[in-house]
Amino acid sequence: MSRKTKTTDPPCSLGSNIMATTILLLTISVTMFAEFNQKLKNKAMDRVKHLTDFQVIEFRRYAIKESEREHFAEYFESYFPEAFQQMGAIAFGQFFERKNPVGFTWMRGFKNMDARAVINAGFYYGPLWREHASTMNSLMVDSDNVLLLRPLSPDRGIPVLPSVDPVKEGKGAQGVVVAQIFAVKSNNVDAFAQQAEATFAGYRAAGAREAGVLVTLDAPNNFPQLPVRTDGSYLVWVGIVKDNKTLETRFTPLAERSLQPLSATGLLRSAPELVILDPTRRSRLRWFIEEQ
C-alpha cells in the first residue's frame, strides 16, 4: 500500500489578491451600471431623449447669505431651469451643500462652447434676468467658484433625468448626490482617471449610481462676464445614492479609505474633496425611480 503525500497550494501573493479583487469589482460595477442604464429606458426617459450631448458643463458653487439659502433656491427653481432649457441649455440639478450652510451648488450644460457664449448672452442680457437680477444678486455673497468641465468620455457626461413629477413625487427630489473633486497635476488628468477607475468601480459596487466623470475643459472663457476657475486641472466624479443609510454605511467609508491610495498616485495637487449634495425640491439629478 503506497503512502499518499499531502500537498498544499502555494499561497497567493498580496498583488494577486488585489488584482483579483479589482477585476471582480470592475465586473460587478460594469454590470450594475449597465442595468441602471437599461432601467432608465422607460416612458419617463423617452420624454427627455432629445436632451442629450451636453459636452460643456459648469459646476457652479455659490455662497449665499446666511439663512437665505432656501429662499434663493425657491427663486431659482421658480424662474430659471425652464428658461435655460428653452434656450438650448440644461440645468442638470441644484443642491444644498450638506456641510456648508451657505453653499448652493448647481450644474448647467451646453452642447458646445459656441452655444455657451450665445445662450449666456441671450439669458443674462434678456428680460427674465433683468427682472430678477437684483433679487438674486442681493442673496449671493459669491458666484465665482465655477469649474468649466467636459465629460471624460462622451458617454460619461451628466444625464438629463426627467423633471420632478409634482403629483407622483409630492415630497420633491429624493436621494443624495455626491461629488468627489480631485485637483490633478498638470497634464496628468488621463493618467489619474485610469488610476482612479478601480475606486470608481468600487463606488458603483457599493450602491452609488455613477452620474458622470468630468474633467477640466481647456478652453478660453468665451463669456467672461461669468468667471471660471483657472487654478489648474480637475477631475470630478459625480454619483447618486439612495439614502443617508447607504451614504453613511457604504459609500462614505469607502470614499475615506480611497483617499490614501489615490493620493499615493502622486498625480494630485491636494487632498480630494468630497461634497455631499442634497437635491433641492425640483432638482432633476436625484435618486430616480424607474416606475416614475
C-alpha atoms as a PDB file:
ATOM      1  CA  MET A   1       0.000   0.000   0.000  1.00  0.00           C
ATOM      2  CA  SER A   2       1.633   3.278  -1.134  1.00  0.00           C
ATOM      3  CA  ARG A   3       1.892   6.315   1.111  1.00  0.00           C
ATOM      4  CA  LYS A   4      -0.051   9.418  -0.029  1.00  0.00           C
ATOM      5  CA  THR A   5       1.884  12.642   0.001  1.00  0.00           C
ATOM      6  CA  LYS A   6      -0.094  15.607   1.316  1.00  0.00           C
ATOM      7  CA  THR A   7       0.214  18.623  -0.931  1.00  0.00           C
ATOM      8  CA  THR A   8      -0.754  22.222  -0.330  1.00  0.00           C
ATOM      9  CA  ASP A   9      -1.426  25.018  -2.756  1.00  0.00           C
ATOM     10  CA  PRO A  10       1.114  27.833  -2.781  1.00  0.00           C
ATOM     11  CA  PRO A  11      -0.124  30.952  -1.016  1.00  0.00           C
ATOM     12  CA  CYS A  12      -1.478  33.748  -3.189  1.00  0.00           C
ATOM     13  CA  SER A  13       0.549  36.927  -3.241  1.00  0.00           C
ATOM     14  CA  LEU A  14      -0.924  40.202  -1.999  1.00  0.00           C
ATOM     15  CA  GLY A  15      -0.647  41.607  -5.509  1.00  0.00           C
ATOM     16  CA  SER A  16      -2.674  38.724  -6.920  1.00  0.00           C
ATOM     17  CA  ASN A  17      -5.393  39.239  -4.315  1.00  0.00           C
ATOM     18  CA  ILE A  18      -5.596  42.949  -5.079  1.00  0.00           C
ATOM     19  CA  MET A  19      -5.732  42.295  -8.831  1.00  0.00           C
ATOM     20  CA  ALA A  20      -8.464  39.679  -8.413  1.00  0.00           C
ATOM     21  CA  THR A  21     -10.495  41.986  -6.179  1.00  0.00           C
ATOM     22  CA  THR A  22     -10.141  44.859  -8.647  1.00  0.00           C
ATOM     23  CA  ILE A  23     -11.255  42.693 -11.569  1.00  0.00           C
ATOM     24  CA  LEU A  24     -14.247  41.443  -9.556  1.00  0.00           C
ATOM     25  CA  LEU A  25     -15.273  44.993  -8.584  1.00  0.00           C
ATOM     26  CA  LEU A  26     -14.958  46.185 -12.169  1.00  0.00           C
ATOM     27  CA  THR A  27     -17.064  43.283 -13.427  1.00  0.00           C
ATOM     28  CA  ILE A  28     -19.776  43.816 -10.810  1.00  0.00           C
ATOM     29  CA  SER A  29     -19.895  47.583 -11.239  1.00  0.00           C
ATOM     30  CA  VAL A  30     -19.984  47.476 -15.031  1.00  0.00           C
ATOM     31  CA  THR A  31     -22.915  45.060 -14.804  1.00  0.00           C
ATOM     32  CA  MET A  32     -24.713  47.294 -12.286  1.00  0.00           C
ATOM     33  CA  PHE A  33     -24.128  50.392 -14.388  1.00  0.00           C
ATOM     34  CA  ALA A  34     -25.479  48.636 -17.492  1.00  0.00           C
ATOM     35  CA  GLU A  35     -28.554  47.503 -15.562  1.00  0.00           C
ATOM     36  CA  PHE A  36     -29.115  51.052 -14.283  1.00  0.00           C
ATOM     37  CA  ASN A  37     -28.958  52.468 -17.800  1.00  0.00           C
ATOM     38  CA  GLN A  38     -31.348  49.788 -19.029  1.00  0.00           C
ATOM     39  CA  LYS A  39     -33.852  50.540 -16.269  1.00  0.00           C
ATOM     40  CA  LEU A  40     -33.865  54.198 -17.232  1.00  0.00           C
ATOM     41  CA  LYS A  41     -35.084  53.322 -20.714  1.00  0.00           C
ATOM     42  CA  ASN A  42     -38.742  53.721 -19.870  1.00  0.00           C
ATOM     43  CA  LYS A  43     -41.572  56.053 -20.782  1.00  0.00           C
ATOM     44  CA  ALA A  44     -40.358  58.789 -18.462  1.00  0.00           C
ATOM     45  CA  MET A  45     -36.914  58.732 -20.053  1.00  0.00           C
ATOM     46  CA  ASP A  46     -38.454  58.817 -23.525  1.00  0.00           C
ATOM     47  CA  ARG A  47     -39.649  62.333 -22.728  1.00  0.00           C
ATOM     48  CA  VAL A  48     -36.075  63.584 -22.360  1.00  0.00           C
ATOM     49  CA  LYS A  49     -34.314  61.536 -25.044  1.00  0.00           C
ATOM     50  CA  HIS A  50     -33.845  64.719 -27.077  1.00  0.00           C
ATOM     51  CA  LEU A  51     -31.960  66.340 -24.177  1.00  0.00           C
ATOM     52  CA  THR A  52     -28.568  64.752 -24.761  1.00  0.00           C
ATOM     53  CA  ASP A  53     -24.984  65.511 -25.756  1.00  0.00           C
ATOM     54  CA  PHE A  54     -24.266  68.379 -23.375  1.00  0.00           C
ATOM     55  CA  GLN A  55     -20.484  68.369 -23.683  1.00  0.00           C
ATOM     56  CA  VAL A  56     -19.760  71.630 -21.807  1.00  0.00           C
ATOM     57  CA  ILE A  57     -20.630  71.554 -18.110  1.00  0.00           C
ATOM     58  CA  GLU A  58     -20.407  74.276 -15.490  1.00  0.00           C
ATOM     59  CA  PHE A  59     -20.073  73.042 -11.904  1.00  0.00           C
ATOM     60  CA  ARG A  60     -21.206  76.159 -10.058  1.00  0.00           C
ATOM     61  CA  ARG A  61     -20.770  76.549  -6.269  1.00  0.00           C
ATOM     62  CA  TYR A  62     -22.310  79.690  -4.804  1.00  0.00           C
ATOM     63  CA  ALA A  63     -22.037  81.195  -1.360  1.00  0.00           C
ATOM     64  CA  ILE A  64     -25.442  82.517  -0.260  1.00  0.00           C
ATOM     65  CA  LYS A  65     -26.151  84.955   2.536  1.00  0.00           C
ATOM     66  CA  GLU A  66     -26.669  83.306   5.886  1.00  0.00           C
ATOM     67  CA  SER A  67     -30.221  81.975   6.396  1.00  0.00           C
ATOM     68  CA  GLU A  68     -31.181  82.870   2.806  1.00  0.00           C
ATOM     69  CA  ARG A  69     -30.254  79.658   1.000  1.00  0.00           C
ATOM     70  CA  GLU A  70     -33.779  78.191   0.930  1.00  0.00           C
ATOM     71  CA  HIS A  71     -35.154  81.491  -0.372  1.00  0.00           C
ATOM     72  CA  PHE A  72     -32.511  81.577  -3.090  1.00  0.00           C
ATOM     73  CA  ALA A  73     -33.445  78.029  -4.138  1.00  0.00           C
ATOM     74  CA  GLU A  74     -37.133  78.924  -4.309  1.00  0.00           C
ATOM     75  CA  TYR A  75     -36.455  81.876  -6.585  1.00  0.00           C
ATOM     76  CA  PHE A  76     -34.036  79.849  -8.694  1.00  0.00           C
ATOM     77  CA  GLU A  77     -36.425  76.949  -9.238  1.00  0.00           C
ATOM     78  CA  SER A  78     -39.380  79.226  -9.912  1.00  0.00           C
ATOM     79  CA  TYR A  79     -37.828  81.075 -12.831  1.00  0.00           C
ATOM     80  CA  PHE A  80     -34.650  79.663 -14.327  1.00  0.00           C
ATOM     81  CA  PRO A  81     -34.457  75.913 -15.188  1.00  0.00           C
ATOM     82  CA  GLU A  82     -37.112  76.059 -17.912  1.00  0.00           C
ATOM     83  CA  ALA A  83     -35.647  79.306 -19.254  1.00  0.00           C
ATOM     84  CA  PHE A  84     -32.278  77.635 -19.829  1.00  0.00           C
ATOM     85  CA  GLN A  85     -33.970  74.622 -21.378  1.00  0.00           C
ATOM     86  CA  GLN A  86     -35.939  76.766 -23.829  1.00  0.00           C
ATOM     87  CA  MET A  87     -32.673  78.352 -24.950  1.00  0.00           C
ATOM     88  CA  GLY A  88     -30.950  75.026 -25.583  1.00  0.00           C
ATOM     89  CA  ALA A  89     -29.040  74.612 -22.307  1.00  0.00           C
ATOM     90  CA  ILE A  90     -29.969  72.474 -19.316  1.00  0.00           C
ATOM     91  CA  ALA A  91     -29.919  72.743 -15.544  1.00  0.00           C
ATOM     92  CA  PHE A  92     -28.898  69.186 -14.610  1.00  0.00           C
ATOM     93  CA  GLY A  93     -29.687  69.732 -10.950  1.00  0.00           C
ATOM     94  CA  GLN A  94     -29.364  72.072  -7.986  1.00  0.00           C
ATOM     95  CA  PHE A  95     -28.386  71.244  -4.430  1.00  0.00           C
ATOM     96  CA  PHE A  96     -27.663  72.359  -0.882  1.00  0.00           C
ATOM     97  CA  GLU A  97     -24.151  71.532   0.274  1.00  0.00           C
ATOM     98  CA  ARG A  98     -24.716  69.491   3.418  1.00  0.00           C
ATOM     99  CA  LYS A  99     -21.579  70.541   5.312  1.00  0.00           C
ATOM    100  CA  ASN A 100     -21.692  74.183   4.216  1.00  0.00           C
ATOM    101  CA  PRO A 101     -24.804  76.032   5.422  1.00  0.00           C
ATOM    102  CA  VAL A 102     -24.376  78.788   2.835  1.00  0.00           C
ATOM    103  CA  GLY A 103     -23.397  76.525  -0.070  1.00  0.00           C
ATOM    104  CA  PHE A 104     -25.689  76.238  -3.101  1.00  0.00           C
ATOM    105  CA  THR A 105     -24.375  74.141  -5.995  1.00  0.00           C
ATOM    106  CA  TRP A 106     -25.850  73.646  -9.416  1.00  0.00           C
ATOM    107  CA  MET A 107     -24.734  72.155 -12.714  1.00  0.00           C
ATOM    108  CA  ARG A 108     -25.526  73.592 -16.119  1.00  0.00           C
ATOM    109  CA  GLY A 109     -24.853  72.051 -19.522  1.00  0.00           C
ATOM    110  CA  PHE A 110     -24.359  73.364 -23.059  1.00  0.00           C
ATOM    111  CA  LYS A 111     -23.960  71.493 -26.322  1.00  0.00           C
ATOM    112  CA  ASN A 112     -20.618  73.182 -27.047  1.00  0.00           C
ATOM    113  CA  MET A 113     -18.611  76.312 -26.260  1.00  0.00           C
ATOM    114  CA  ASP A 114     -20.228  78.385 -29.006  1.00  0.00           C
ATOM    115  CA  ALA A 115     -23.649  77.576 -27.555  1.00  0.00           C
ATOM    116  CA  ARG A 116     -22.393  78.607 -24.114  1.00  0.00           C
ATOM    117  CA  ALA A 117     -21.497  82.079 -25.322  1.00  0.00           C
ATOM    118  CA  VAL A 118     -24.717  82.581 -27.284  1.00  0.00           C
ATOM    119  CA  ILE A 119     -27.076  81.235 -24.599  1.00  0.00           C
ATOM    120  CA  ASN A 120     -25.421  83.060 -21.715  1.00  0.00           C
ATOM    121  CA  ALA A 121     -25.554  86.324 -23.656  1.00  0.00           C
ATOM    122  CA  GLY A 122     -29.205  85.753 -24.509  1.00  0.00           C
ATOM    123  CA  PHE A 123     -30.111  84.947 -20.921  1.00  0.00           C
ATOM    124  CA  TYR A 124     -28.100  87.492 -18.933  1.00  0.00           C
ATOM    125  CA  TYR A 125     -28.940  90.356 -21.288  1.00  0.00           C
ATOM    126  CA  GLY A 126     -32.538  89.220 -21.647  1.00  0.00           C
ATOM    127  CA  PRO A 127     -35.783  90.263 -19.953  1.00  0.00           C
ATOM    128  CA  LEU A 128     -36.087  87.416 -17.426  1.00  0.00           C
ATOM    129  CA  TRP A 129     -32.714  88.035 -15.785  1.00  0.00           C
ATOM    130  CA  ARG A 130     -33.218  91.776 -15.990  1.00  0.00           C
ATOM    131  CA  GLU A 131     -36.402  91.370 -13.950  1.00  0.00           C
ATOM    132  CA  HIS A 132     -34.929  89.104 -11.264  1.00  0.00           C
ATOM    133  CA  ALA A 133     -31.227  90.002 -11.194  1.00  0.00           C
ATOM    134  CA  SER A 134     -31.423  92.420  -8.292  1.00  0.00           C
ATOM    135  CA  THR A 135     -33.249  89.889  -6.105  1.00  0.00           C
ATOM    136  CA  MET A 136     -30.874  87.039  -6.917  1.00  0.00           C
ATOM    137  CA  ASN A 137     -27.719  89.129  -6.619  1.00  0.00           C
ATOM    138  CA  SER A 138     -28.860  90.510  -3.272  1.00  0.00           C
ATOM    139  CA  LEU A 139     -28.899  86.965  -1.856  1.00  0.00           C
ATOM    140  CA  MET A 140     -25.473  85.910  -3.145  1.00  0.00           C
ATOM    141  CA  VAL A 141     -22.125  86.531  -1.485  1.00  0.00           C
ATOM    142  CA  ASP A 142     -20.003  84.863  -4.165  1.00  0.00           C
ATOM    143  CA  SER A 143     -20.720  83.180  -7.510  1.00  0.00           C
ATOM    144  CA  ASP A 144     -17.198  82.855  -8.967  1.00  0.00           C
ATOM    145  CA  ASN A 145     -16.366  79.331  -7.744  1.00  0.00           C
ATOM    146  CA  VAL A 146     -17.074  77.661 -11.075  1.00  0.00           C
ATOM    147  CA  LEU A 147     -15.354  74.735 -12.771  1.00  0.00           C
ATOM    148  CA  LEU A 148     -15.666  74.599 -16.557  1.00  0.00           C
ATOM    149  CA  LEU A 149     -15.739  70.902 -17.393  1.00  0.00           C
ATOM    150  CA  ARG A 150     -16.333  68.296 -20.073  1.00  0.00           C
ATOM    151  CA  PRO A 151     -17.131  64.579 -19.843  1.00  0.00           C
ATOM    152  CA  LEU A 152     -14.062  62.359 -19.516  1.00  0.00           C
ATOM    153  CA  SER A 153     -15.517  60.485 -22.486  1.00  0.00           C
ATOM    154  CA  PRO A 154     -18.685  61.199 -24.487  1.00  0.00           C
ATOM    155  CA  ASP A 155     -20.682  58.583 -22.555  1.00  0.00           C
ATOM    156  CA  ARG A 156     -19.721  59.799 -19.067  1.00  0.00           C
ATOM    157  CA  GLY A 157     -21.447  63.161 -19.028  1.00  0.00           C
ATOM    158  CA  ILE A 158     -24.231  64.116 -16.623  1.00  0.00           C
ATOM    159  CA  PRO A 159     -27.556  62.501 -17.620  1.00  0.00           C
ATOM    160  CA  VAL A 160     -30.639  64.637 -18.071  1.00  0.00           C
ATOM    161  CA  LEU A 161     -33.255  62.937 -15.897  1.00  0.00           C
ATOM    162  CA  PRO A 162     -36.967  63.708 -16.260  1.00  0.00           C
ATOM    163  CA  SER A 163     -38.163  66.723 -14.347  1.00  0.00           C
ATOM    164  CA  VAL A 164     -39.668  66.078 -10.923  1.00  0.00           C
ATOM    165  CA  ASP A 165     -43.294  64.987 -11.229  1.00  0.00           C
ATOM    166  CA  PRO A 166     -45.298  67.213  -8.843  1.00  0.00           C
ATOM    167  CA  VAL A 167     -48.016  64.547  -8.497  1.00  0.00           C
ATOM    168  CA  LYS A 168     -46.005  61.327  -8.205  1.00  0.00           C
ATOM    169  CA  GLU A 169     -43.104  62.936  -6.368  1.00  0.00           C
ATOM    170  CA  GLY A 170     -45.006  65.004  -3.861  1.00  0.00           C
ATOM    171  CA  LYS A 171     -42.040  65.124  -1.488  1.00  0.00           C
ATOM    172  CA  GLY A 172     -39.783  66.504  -4.195  1.00  0.00           C
ATOM    173  CA  ALA A 173     -36.422  65.186  -5.330  1.00  0.00           C
ATOM    174  CA  GLN A 174     -35.045  62.378  -3.157  1.00  0.00           C
ATOM    175  CA  GLY A 175     -31.680  60.733  -2.663  1.00  0.00           C
ATOM    176  CA  VAL A 176     -28.230  62.175  -2.080  1.00  0.00           C
ATOM    177  CA  VAL A 177     -25.777  63.353  -4.729  1.00  0.00           C
ATOM    178  CA  VAL A 178     -22.051  63.111  -4.062  1.00  0.00           C
ATOM    179  CA  ALA A 179     -19.258  64.878  -5.902  1.00  0.00           C
ATOM    180  CA  GLN A 180     -15.617  63.989  -5.327  1.00  0.00           C
ATOM    181  CA  ILE A 181     -13.322  66.710  -6.627  1.00  0.00           C
ATOM    182  CA  PHE A 182      -9.714  65.912  -7.483  1.00  0.00           C
ATOM    183  CA  ALA A 183      -7.136  68.651  -8.148  1.00  0.00           C
ATOM    184  CA  VAL A 184      -4.897  66.933 -10.679  1.00  0.00           C
ATOM    185  CA  LYS A 185      -1.364  67.886 -11.593  1.00  0.00           C
ATOM    186  CA  SER A 186      -0.877  69.483 -14.998  1.00  0.00           C
ATOM    187  CA  ASN A 187      -1.058  67.098 -17.967  1.00  0.00           C
ATOM    188  CA  ASN A 188      -1.975  64.141 -15.753  1.00  0.00           C
ATOM    189  CA  VAL A 189      -5.776  64.006 -15.965  1.00  0.00           C
ATOM    190  CA  ASP A 190      -5.939  60.932 -18.195  1.00  0.00           C
ATOM    191  CA  ALA A 191      -3.325  59.108 -16.132  1.00  0.00           C
ATOM    192  CA  PHE A 192      -5.154  59.860 -12.893  1.00  0.00           C
ATOM    193  CA  ALA A 193      -8.509  58.856 -14.382  1.00  0.00           C
ATOM    194  CA  GLN A 194      -7.038  55.483 -15.270  1.00  0.00           C
ATOM    195  CA  GLN A 195      -5.578  55.053 -11.781  1.00  0.00           C
ATOM    196  CA  ALA A 196      -8.891  56.029 -10.156  1.00  0.00           C
ATOM    197  CA  GLU A 197     -11.109  53.753 -12.234  1.00  0.00           C
ATOM    198  CA  ALA A 198     -10.940  50.872  -9.745  1.00  0.00           C
ATOM    199  CA  THR A 199     -12.044  53.274  -6.984  1.00  0.00           C
ATOM    200  CA  PHE A 200     -14.979  54.473  -9.063  1.00  0.00           C
ATOM    201  CA  ALA A 201     -15.915  50.867  -9.775  1.00  0.00           C
ATOM    202  CA  GLY A 202     -15.941  50.280  -6.031  1.00  0.00           C
ATOM    203  CA  TYR A 203     -18.309  53.206  -5.542  1.00  0.00           C
ATOM    204  CA  ARG A 204     -20.721  51.747  -8.067  1.00  0.00           C
ATOM    205  CA  ALA A 205     -20.487  48.319  -6.482  1.00  0.00           C
ATOM    206  CA  ALA A 206     -21.316  49.931  -3.120  1.00  0.00           C
ATOM    207  CA  GLY A 207     -24.654  51.178  -4.458  1.00  0.00           C
ATOM    208  CA  ALA A 208     -23.790  54.564  -5.962  1.00  0.00           C
ATOM    209  CA  ARG A 209     -25.153  55.285  -9.399  1.00  0.00           C
ATOM    210  CA  GLU A 210     -22.405  56.968 -11.365  1.00  0.00           C
ATOM    211  CA  ALA A 211     -23.809  60.184 -12.831  1.00  0.00           C
ATOM    212  CA  GLY A 212     -20.709  61.462 -14.566  1.00  0.00           C
ATOM    213  CA  VAL A 213     -16.936  61.689 -14.686  1.00  0.00           C
ATOM    214  CA  LEU A 214     -15.934  65.215 -15.642  1.00  0.00           C
ATOM    215  CA  VAL A 215     -12.576  66.847 -16.317  1.00  0.00           C
ATOM    216  CA  THR A 216     -11.407  70.405 -16.875  1.00  0.00           C
ATOM    217  CA  LEU A 217     -12.262  71.820 -20.289  1.00  0.00           C
ATOM    218  CA  ASP A 218      -9.163  73.596 -21.555  1.00  0.00           C
ATOM    219  CA  ALA A 219     -10.805  76.407 -23.477  1.00  0.00           C
ATOM    220  CA  PRO A 220     -10.839  80.201 -23.106  1.00  0.00           C
ATOM    221  CA  ASN A 221     -13.791  81.591 -21.191  1.00  0.00           C
ATOM    222  CA  ASN A 222     -15.931  82.905 -24.041  1.00  0.00           C
ATOM    223  CA  PHE A 223     -18.381  84.645 -21.695  1.00  0.00           C
ATOM    224  CA  PRO A 224     -16.020  86.483 -19.322  1.00  0.00           C
ATOM    225  CA  GLN A 225     -18.914  88.167 -17.515  1.00  0.00           C
ATOM    226  CA  LEU A 226     -19.207  84.801 -15.723  1.00  0.00           C
ATOM    227  CA  PRO A 227     -15.753  83.951 -14.319  1.00  0.00           C
ATOM    228  CA  VAL A 228     -14.479  80.374 -14.177  1.00  0.00           C
ATOM    229  CA  ARG A 229     -11.591  78.964 -12.193  1.00  0.00           C
ATOM    230  CA  THR A 230      -8.171  78.866 -13.828  1.00  0.00           C
ATOM    231  CA  ASP A 231      -6.186  77.377 -10.940  1.00  0.00           C
ATOM    232  CA  GLY A 232      -5.373  74.049 -12.587  1.00  0.00           C
ATOM    233  CA  SER A 233      -6.864  70.810 -13.833  1.00  0.00           C
ATOM    234  CA  TYR A 234      -9.637  68.953 -12.046  1.00  0.00           C
ATOM    235  CA  LEU A 235     -11.467  65.663 -12.269  1.00  0.00           C
ATOM    236  CA  VAL A 236     -14.936  65.465 -10.715  1.00  0.00           C
ATOM    237  CA  TRP A 237     -16.710  62.174 -10.051  1.00  0.00           C
ATOM    238  CA  VAL A 238     -20.484  62.541  -9.558  1.00  0.00           C
ATOM    239  CA  GLY A 239     -22.739  59.854  -8.124  1.00  0.00           C
ATOM    240  CA  ILE A 240     -26.169  59.351  -6.587  1.00  0.00           C
ATOM    241  CA  VAL A 241     -27.031  57.205  -3.575  1.00  0.00           C
ATOM    242  CA  LYS A 242     -30.493  56.202  -2.459  1.00  0.00           C
ATOM    243  CA  ASP A 243     -30.487  57.499   1.118  1.00  0.00           C
ATOM    244  CA  ASN A 244     -28.429  58.513   4.138  1.00  0.00           C
ATOM    245  CA  LYS A 245     -28.039  54.910   5.268  1.00  0.00           C
ATOM    246  CA  THR A 246     -26.336  53.962   2.023  1.00  0.00           C
ATOM    247  CA  LEU A 247     -24.250  57.113   2.192  1.00  0.00           C
ATOM    248  CA  GLU A 248     -23.085  56.618   5.765  1.00  0.00           C
ATOM    249  CA  THR A 249     -22.634  52.856   5.926  1.00  0.00           C
ATOM    250  CA  ARG A 250     -21.414  52.018   2.444  1.00  0.00           C
ATOM    251  CA  PHE A 251     -20.274  54.967   0.359  1.00  0.00           C
ATOM    252  CA  THR A 252     -18.558  57.337   2.793  1.00  0.00           C
ATOM    253  CA  PRO A 253     -16.347  54.696   4.487  1.00  0.00           C
ATOM    254  CA  LEU A 254     -15.232  53.520   1.046  1.00  0.00           C
ATOM    255  CA  ALA A 255     -14.514  57.086  -0.096  1.00  0.00           C
ATOM    256  CA  GLU A 256     -12.484  57.724   3.050  1.00  0.00           C
ATOM    257  CA  ARG A 257     -10.449  54.565   2.514  1.00  0.00           C
ATOM    258  CA  SER A 258      -9.754  55.624  -1.062  1.00  0.00           C
ATOM    259  CA  LEU A 259      -8.024  58.845  -0.022  1.00  0.00           C
ATOM    260  CA  GLN A 260      -4.678  57.246   0.753  1.00  0.00           C
ATOM    261  CA  PRO A 261      -4.248  55.150  -2.421  1.00  0.00           C
ATOM    262  CA  LEU A 262      -5.483  57.960  -4.661  1.00  0.00           C
ATOM    263  CA  SER A 263      -3.124  60.461  -3.027  1.00  0.00           C
ATOM    264  CA  ALA A 264      -0.321  57.914  -3.300  1.00  0.00           C
ATOM    265  CA  THR A 265      -0.542  58.046  -7.094  1.00  0.00           C
ATOM    266  CA  GLY A 266       1.478  61.255  -6.916  1.00  0.00           C
ATOM    267  CA  LEU A 267      -0.820  62.778  -9.528  1.00  0.00           C
ATOM    268  CA  LEU A 268      -2.798  65.130  -7.251  1.00  0.00           C
ATOM    269  CA  ARG A 269      -2.033  68.684  -6.139  1.00  0.00           C
ATOM    270  CA  SER A 270      -4.027  68.403  -2.907  1.00  0.00           C
ATOM    271  CA  ALA A 271      -6.276  66.026  -0.994  1.00  0.00           C
ATOM    272  CA  PRO A 272      -9.565  65.116  -2.726  1.00  0.00           C
ATOM    273  CA  GLU A 273     -12.695  66.978  -1.622  1.00  0.00           C
ATOM    274  CA  LEU A 274     -15.933  65.070  -1.044  1.00  0.00           C
ATOM    275  CA  VAL A 275     -19.020  67.278  -1.376  1.00  0.00           C
ATOM    276  CA  ILE A 276     -22.347  65.901  -0.106  1.00  0.00           C
ATOM    277  CA  LEU A 277     -25.236  67.479  -2.000  1.00  0.00           C
ATOM    278  CA  ASP A 278     -28.895  67.353  -1.005  1.00  0.00           C
ATOM    279  CA  PRO A 279     -31.132  67.886  -4.049  1.00  0.00           C
ATOM    280  CA  THR A 280     -33.484  70.844  -3.837  1.00  0.00           C
ATOM    281  CA  ARG A 281     -37.155  70.148  -4.390  1.00  0.00           C
ATOM    282  CA  ARG A 282     -37.111  70.308  -8.208  1.00  0.00           C
ATOM    283  CA  SER A 283     -33.605  69.027  -8.935  1.00  0.00           C
ATOM    284  CA  ARG A 284     -33.545  66.726 -11.956  1.00  0.00           C
ATOM    285  CA  LEU A 285     -30.446  64.947 -10.708  1.00  0.00           C
ATOM    286  CA  ARG A 286     -31.730  62.774  -7.855  1.00  0.00           C
ATOM    287  CA  TRP A 287     -32.465  59.143  -6.978  1.00  0.00           C
ATOM    288  CA  PHE A 288     -34.763  58.477  -9.905  1.00  0.00           C
ATOM    289  CA  ILE A 289     -37.232  55.587  -9.534  1.00  0.00           C
ATOM    290  CA  GLU A 290     -37.964  53.584 -12.674  1.00  0.00           C
ATOM    291  CA  GLU A 291     -41.727  53.460 -12.153  1.00  0.00           C
ATOM    292  CA  GLN A 292     -41.974  57.247 -12.217  1.00  0.00           C
END
